[in-house]
PDB file of C-alpha atoms in Angstrom:
ATOM      1  CA  MET A   1     110.289 164.225  98.855  1.00 44.00           C
ATOM      2  CA  LYS A   2     110.587 160.086  99.175  1.00 47.00           C
ATOM      3  CA  THR A   3     109.500 160.546 102.887  1.00 44.00           C
ATOM      4  CA  ARG A   4     106.774 162.657 102.124  1.00 38.00           C
ATOM      5  CA  ALA A   5     105.260 160.234  99.625  1.00 34.00           C
ATOM      6  CA  GLY A   6     106.007 157.537 101.867  1.00 34.00           C
ATOM      7  CA  ILE A   7     103.919 159.189 104.634  1.00 35.00           C
ATOM      8  CA  ILE A   8     101.008 159.986 102.231  1.00 31.00           C
ATOM      9  CA  VAL A   9     101.237 156.086 101.142  1.00 30.00           C
ATOM     10  CA  LEU A  10     100.814 155.154 104.533  1.00 31.00           C
ATOM     11  CA  LEU A  11      98.154 157.461 105.385  1.00 31.00           C
ATOM     12  CA  ILE A  12      95.910 156.341 102.421  1.00 33.00           C
ATOM     13  CA  THR A  13      96.633 152.779 103.389  1.00 31.00           C
ATOM     14  CA  MET A  14      95.800 153.516 107.225  1.00 36.00           C
ATOM     15  CA  LEU A  15      92.478 155.530 105.555  1.00 33.00           C
ATOM     16  CA  CYS A  16      91.455 152.491 103.637  1.00 32.00           C
ATOM     17  CA  THR A  17      91.921 149.644 106.082  1.00 34.00           C
ATOM     18  CA  LEU A  18      90.023 151.605 108.753  1.00 35.00           C
ATOM     19  CA  CYS A  19      87.047 152.237 106.032  1.00 34.00           C
ATOM     20  CA  LEU A  20      86.860 148.732 105.345  1.00 35.00           C
ATOM     21  CA  ALA A  21      87.287 147.600 109.188  1.00 38.00           C
ATOM     22  CA  ALA A  22      84.300 150.035 110.401  1.00 37.00           C
ATOM     23  CA  PRO A  23      81.542 147.989 109.501  1.00 39.00           C
ATOM     24  CA  ALA A  24      82.868 144.937 111.296  1.00 43.00           C
ATOM     25  CA  LEU A  25      84.191 146.774 114.460  1.00 44.00           C
ATOM     26  CA  ALA A  26      80.731 149.026 114.316  1.00 45.00           C
ATOM     27  CA  ALA A  27      78.803 145.552 114.565  1.00 70.00           C
ATOM     28  CA  VAL A  28      80.153 144.689 117.838  1.00 86.00           C
ATOM     29  CA  SER A  29      80.302 146.986 121.091  1.00 94.00           C
ATOM     30  CA  LEU A  30      82.056 145.406 124.106  1.00 97.00           C
ATOM     31  CA  ASN A  31      81.467 146.203 128.045  1.00 97.00           C
ATOM     32  CA  PRO A  32      84.610 147.199 129.627  1.00 97.00           C
ATOM     33  CA  TYR A  33      85.227 143.844 131.197  1.00 98.00           C
ATOM     34  CA  GLU A  34      84.938 142.182 127.507  1.00 98.00           C
ATOM     35  CA  LYS A  35      87.166 144.515 125.685  1.00 98.00           C
ATOM     36  CA  GLN A  36      89.724 144.155 128.795  1.00 98.00           C
ATOM     37  CA  LEU A  37      89.095 140.016 128.451  1.00 98.00           C
ATOM     38  CA  LEU A  38      89.951 140.503 124.451  1.00 98.00           C
ATOM     39  CA  THR A  39      92.851 142.465 125.337  1.00 98.00           C
ATOM     40  CA  GLN A  40      94.352 140.148 128.133  1.00 98.00           C
ATOM     41  CA  VAL A  41      94.031 136.946 125.508  1.00 98.00           C
ATOM     42  CA  ASN A  42      95.724 138.980 122.797  1.00 98.00           C
ATOM     43  CA  LYS A  43      98.734 139.838 125.284  1.00 98.00           C
ATOM     44  CA  GLN A  44      99.084 136.238 126.428  1.00 98.00           C
ATOM     45  CA  ARG A  45      98.940 135.114 122.620  1.00 98.00           C
ATOM     46  CA  ALA A  46     101.748 137.747 121.721  1.00 98.00           C
ATOM     47  CA  LYS A  47     103.961 136.521 124.386  1.00 98.00           C
ATOM     48  CA  TYR A  48     103.968 133.020 122.653  1.00 97.00           C
ATOM     49  CA  GLY A  49     104.077 134.481 119.174  1.00 97.00           C
ATOM     50  CA  LEU A  50     100.815 133.653 117.770  1.00 98.00           C
ATOM     51  CA  ALA A  51      98.668 135.733 115.829  1.00 97.00           C
ATOM     52  CA  GLN A  52      95.927 138.094 117.537  1.00 98.00           C
ATOM     53  CA  VAL A  53      92.391 136.968 117.514  1.00 98.00           C
ATOM     54  CA  ARG A  54      89.858 139.261 115.712  1.00 97.00           C
ATOM     55  CA  LEU A  55      86.340 139.611 117.285  1.00 98.00           C
ATOM     56  CA  ASN A  56      83.839 137.686 115.322  1.00 98.00           C
ATOM     57  CA  VAL A  57      80.308 138.795 116.105  1.00 98.00           C
ATOM     58  CA  LYS A  58      78.783 135.205 115.874  1.00 98.00           C
ATOM     59  CA  LEU A  59      81.083 134.058 118.495  1.00 98.00           C
ATOM     60  CA  VAL A  60      80.627 137.130 120.912  1.00 98.00           C
ATOM     61  CA  ALA A  61      76.783 136.371 120.525  1.00 98.00           C
ATOM     62  CA  SER A  62      77.478 132.808 121.558  1.00 98.00           C
ATOM     63  CA  ALA A  63      79.707 134.075 124.594  1.00 98.00           C
ATOM     64  CA  ARG A  64      77.431 136.649 125.566  1.00 98.00           C
ATOM     65  CA  ALA A  65      74.416 134.050 125.555  1.00 98.00           C
ATOM     66  CA  HIS A  66      76.305 131.577 127.600  1.00 98.00           C
ATOM     67  CA  SER A  67      77.331 134.250 130.215  1.00 98.00           C
ATOM     68  CA  ALA A  68      73.947 135.792 130.723  1.00 98.00           C
ATOM     69  CA  ASP A  69      72.399 132.003 130.999  1.00 97.00           C
ATOM     70  CA  MET A  70      74.713 131.000 133.558  1.00 98.00           C
ATOM     71  CA  GLY A  71      74.284 134.169 135.606  1.00 97.00           C
ATOM     72  CA  ALA A  72      70.291 134.157 135.154  1.00 97.00           C
ATOM     73  CA  ARG A  73      69.816 130.452 135.802  1.00 97.00           C
ATOM     74  CA  LYS A  74      72.553 129.988 138.191  1.00 97.00           C
ATOM     75  CA  TYR A  75      74.854 127.078 136.786  1.00 98.00           C
ATOM     76  CA  PHE A  76      78.563 126.961 135.988  1.00 98.00           C
ATOM     77  CA  GLU A  77      79.322 124.362 133.018  1.00 98.00           C
ATOM     78  CA  HIS A  78      79.972 124.604 129.251  1.00 98.00           C
ATOM     79  CA  ASP A  79      76.775 122.805 128.090  1.00 98.00           C
ATOM     80  CA  ALA A  80      73.429 124.318 129.066  1.00 97.00           C
ATOM     81  CA  PRO A  81      71.334 122.312 131.752  1.00 96.00           C
ATOM     82  CA  ALA A  82      67.705 121.222 131.108  1.00 94.00           C
ATOM     83  CA  PRO A  83      65.069 122.299 130.397  1.00 90.00           C
ATOM     84  CA  ASN A  84      66.562 123.752 127.356  1.00 88.00           C
ATOM     85  CA  ALA A  85      69.809 121.569 127.562  1.00 95.00           C
ATOM     86  CA  GLU A  86      72.352 122.352 124.512  1.00 96.00           C
ATOM     87  CA  ALA A  87      76.170 121.615 124.132  1.00 97.00           C
ATOM     88  CA  TRP A  88      78.570 124.728 124.064  1.00 97.00           C
ATOM     89  CA  SER A  89      79.614 123.602 120.495  1.00 97.00           C
ATOM     90  CA  ALA A  90      75.833 123.599 119.359  1.00 97.00           C
ATOM     91  CA  ARG A  91      75.537 126.823 120.930  1.00 98.00           C
ATOM     92  CA  ILE A  92      78.352 128.433 119.037  1.00 98.00           C
ATOM     93  CA  VAL A  93      76.660 127.059 115.787  1.00 97.00           C
ATOM     94  CA  ARG A  94      72.839 128.154 116.861  1.00 97.00           C
ATOM     95  CA  CYS A  95      74.706 131.514 117.228  1.00 97.00           C
ATOM     96  CA  GLY A  96      75.885 131.389 113.319  1.00 97.00           C
ATOM     97  CA  TYR A  97      79.544 130.139 113.682  1.00 97.00           C
ATOM     98  CA  THR A  98      78.777 127.270 111.390  1.00 96.00           C
ATOM     99  CA  ARG A  99      80.615 124.537 109.418  1.00 93.00           C
ATOM    100  CA  SER A 100      78.456 124.846 106.372  1.00 94.00           C
ATOM    101  CA  GLY A 101      80.747 126.165 103.533  1.00 93.00           C
ATOM    102  CA  TYR A 102      83.854 125.747 105.253  1.00 95.00           C
ATOM    103  CA  SER A 103      86.295 122.643 104.590  1.00 95.00           C
ATOM    104  CA  SER A 104      87.676 123.038 108.290  1.00 95.00           C
ATOM    105  CA  TRP A 105      85.927 124.073 111.418  1.00 96.00           C
ATOM    106  CA  LYS A 106      87.637 124.406 115.074  1.00 97.00           C
ATOM    107  CA  ALA A 107      86.411 125.774 118.051  1.00 98.00           C
ATOM    108  CA  GLY A 108      87.037 126.134 121.784  1.00 98.00           C
ATOM    109  CA  GLU A 109      85.763 127.557 125.354  1.00 98.00           C
ATOM    110  CA  ASN A 110      86.940 129.058 128.372  1.00 98.00           C
ATOM    111  CA  ILE A 111      84.395 129.993 131.114  1.00 98.00           C
ATOM    112  CA  ALA A 112      84.905 131.461 134.533  1.00 98.00           C
ATOM    113  CA  TYR A 113      83.053 133.476 137.241  1.00 98.00           C
ATOM    114  CA  GLY A 114      84.556 135.546 140.042  1.00 97.00           C
ATOM    115  CA  ALA A 115      83.325 138.356 142.573  1.00 97.00           C
ATOM    116  CA  GLY A 116      85.267 141.280 143.866  1.00 95.00           C
ATOM    117  CA  LEU A 117      88.666 141.049 142.863  1.00 91.00           C
ATOM    118  CA  TYR A 118      88.255 137.745 141.565  1.00 92.00           C
ATOM    119  CA  SER A 119      86.023 139.180 138.856  1.00 95.00           C
ATOM    120  CA  SER A 120      88.818 141.329 137.319  1.00 96.00           C
ATOM    121  CA  PRO A 121      89.487 140.028 133.558  1.00 97.00           C
ATOM    122  CA  VAL A 122      92.786 140.384 134.174  1.00 97.00           C
ATOM    123  CA  LEU A 123      92.771 137.860 136.796  1.00 97.00           C
ATOM    124  CA  VAL A 124      90.310 135.791 135.046  1.00 98.00           C
ATOM    125  CA  VAL A 125      92.913 135.173 131.974  1.00 98.00           C
ATOM    126  CA  ASP A 126      95.764 134.714 134.477  1.00 98.00           C
ATOM    127  CA  SER A 127      94.086 131.853 136.163  1.00 98.00           C
ATOM    128  CA  TRP A 128      93.162 130.345 132.890  1.00 98.00           C
ATOM    129  CA  MET A 129      96.660 130.525 131.818  1.00 98.00           C
ATOM    130  CA  LYS A 130      97.648 128.704 134.667  1.00 98.00           C
ATOM    131  CA  SER A 131      95.440 125.821 134.183  1.00 98.00           C
ATOM    132  CA  ARG A 132      96.743 123.420 131.278  1.00 98.00           C
ATOM    133  CA  ALA A 133      93.627 122.738 129.675  1.00 97.00           C
ATOM    134  CA  HIS A 134      92.359 126.521 129.571  1.00 98.00           C
ATOM    135  CA  ARG A 135      95.899 127.894 128.428  1.00 98.00           C
ATOM    136  CA  ALA A 136      95.515 125.206 125.664  1.00 98.00           C
ATOM    137  CA  VAL A 137      92.627 126.885 124.223  1.00 98.00           C
ATOM    138  CA  ILE A 138      94.080 130.421 124.602  1.00 98.00           C
ATOM    139  CA  LEU A 139      97.147 129.452 122.773  1.00 98.00           C
ATOM    140  CA  THR A 140      95.540 127.256 119.894  1.00 98.00           C
ATOM    141  CA  LYS A 141      97.727 128.388 117.119  1.00 97.00           C
ATOM    142  CA  THR A 142      95.000 127.745 114.485  1.00 96.00           C
ATOM    143  CA  PHE A 143      92.533 130.273 116.542  1.00 98.00           C
ATOM    144  CA  ARG A 144      91.735 133.276 114.616  1.00 98.00           C
ATOM    145  CA  GLU A 145      88.492 134.429 115.983  1.00 98.00           C
ATOM    146  CA  ILE A 146      87.226 135.253 119.330  1.00 98.00           C
ATOM    147  CA  GLY A 147      83.960 135.999 120.982  1.00 98.00           C
ATOM    148  CA  VAL A 148      83.799 137.160 124.627  1.00 98.00           C
ATOM    149  CA  GLY A 149      80.871 137.586 127.190  1.00 98.00           C
ATOM    150  CA  ALA A 150      81.072 139.089 130.633  1.00 98.00           C
ATOM    151  CA  PHE A 151      77.802 139.291 132.596  1.00 98.00           C
ATOM    152  CA  LYS A 152      77.075 140.714 135.945  1.00 98.00           C
ATOM    153  CA  THR A 153      74.454 139.316 138.367  1.00 97.00           C
ATOM    154  CA  GLU A 154      73.479 141.299 141.238  1.00 96.00           C
ATOM    155  CA  ASP A 155      71.936 138.339 143.404  1.00 94.00           C
ATOM    156  CA  GLY A 156      75.105 136.099 143.958  1.00 95.00           C
ATOM    157  CA  TYR A 157      76.050 132.352 142.602  1.00 96.00           C
ATOM    158  CA  GLY A 158      76.561 129.532 144.728  1.00 93.00           C
ATOM    159  CA  SER A 159      77.813 130.690 148.730  1.00 93.00           C
ATOM    160  CA  ILE A 160      78.567 134.326 147.018  1.00 96.00           C
ATOM    161  CA  ASP A 161      76.334 136.781 147.934  1.00 95.00           C
ATOM    162  CA  GLY A 162      76.021 139.873 145.717  1.00 96.00           C
ATOM    163  CA  VAL A 163      77.648 140.930 142.616  1.00 97.00           C
ATOM    164  CA  VAL A 164      79.146 137.840 140.446  1.00 98.00           C
ATOM    165  CA  TRP A 165      80.522 138.336 136.752  1.00 98.00           C
ATOM    166  CA  PHE A 166      80.279 135.089 134.685  1.00 98.00           C
ATOM    167  CA  PHE A 167      82.867 134.659 131.689  1.00 98.00           C
ATOM    168  CA  THR A 168      82.765 133.020 128.491  1.00 98.00           C
ATOM    169  CA  LEU A 169      85.552 133.056 125.874  1.00 98.00           C
ATOM    170  CA  ASP A 170      84.654 131.412 122.526  1.00 98.00           C
ATOM    171  CA  LEU A 171      87.542 131.114 119.729  1.00 98.00           C
ATOM    172  CA  GLY A 172      87.507 129.444 116.513  1.00 98.00           C
ATOM    173  CA  ARG A 173      88.682 128.915 112.847  1.00 97.00           C
ATOM    174  CA  ARG A 174      86.630 128.319 110.007  1.00 96.00           C
ATOM    175  CA  ILE A 175      88.665 127.871 106.490  1.00 95.00           C
ATOM    176  CA  LYS A 176      87.204 127.679 103.472  1.00 93.00           C
TER     177      LYS A 176
END
C-alpha cells in the first residue's frame, strides 16, 4: 500500500512539474544543432559537478540573433561591427536579459563556426572545453541560464565554400 501511495504522489508531482514548466518550454523551440549544444554543455557541467543550465528565451534570442548576424554579414567576433556596432553584453541586454530589478547580473559568451565535420555541436563544445577561456565560460559555477544559437549559411565564410554553421552560446545569471 505504501508503494502504491508513493507512486501516486510521484506521478502527481511529475504532472504538476510538467504543467508548470510547459509554458516556458513551449516558448522556445530549438533546432537540432541548438539542442545538441545545450545537451553537450550540460554534460560538461555534470562532469564537474555543476548545476545544469536551463533555457532562457531572452538569452536564446540574443544567441540566435548573433549567430544569424555573423552568418549574414560574414564576420566572427563577439561584438557586431559597424554600421550597427554593438557589444555582446549590450546585445544580451537589448534582447531583454537586463540588470533592472536584480541585485546581481552576470553573463558570458562563446562563439564558434565550422563546416563539414567541424560543424558538429559535439566537436564545437569539445573545442571550447580545450580552450581555457571558453571552458571557463561553460564551467562558471554561478551560471544557471543559457541561450543557444546555431545558424547555417549556404554561401561560405572566409576560405570555406558552401555550408558553414555559426554558433553562439550565451550564459547568465540574475539574482533578485
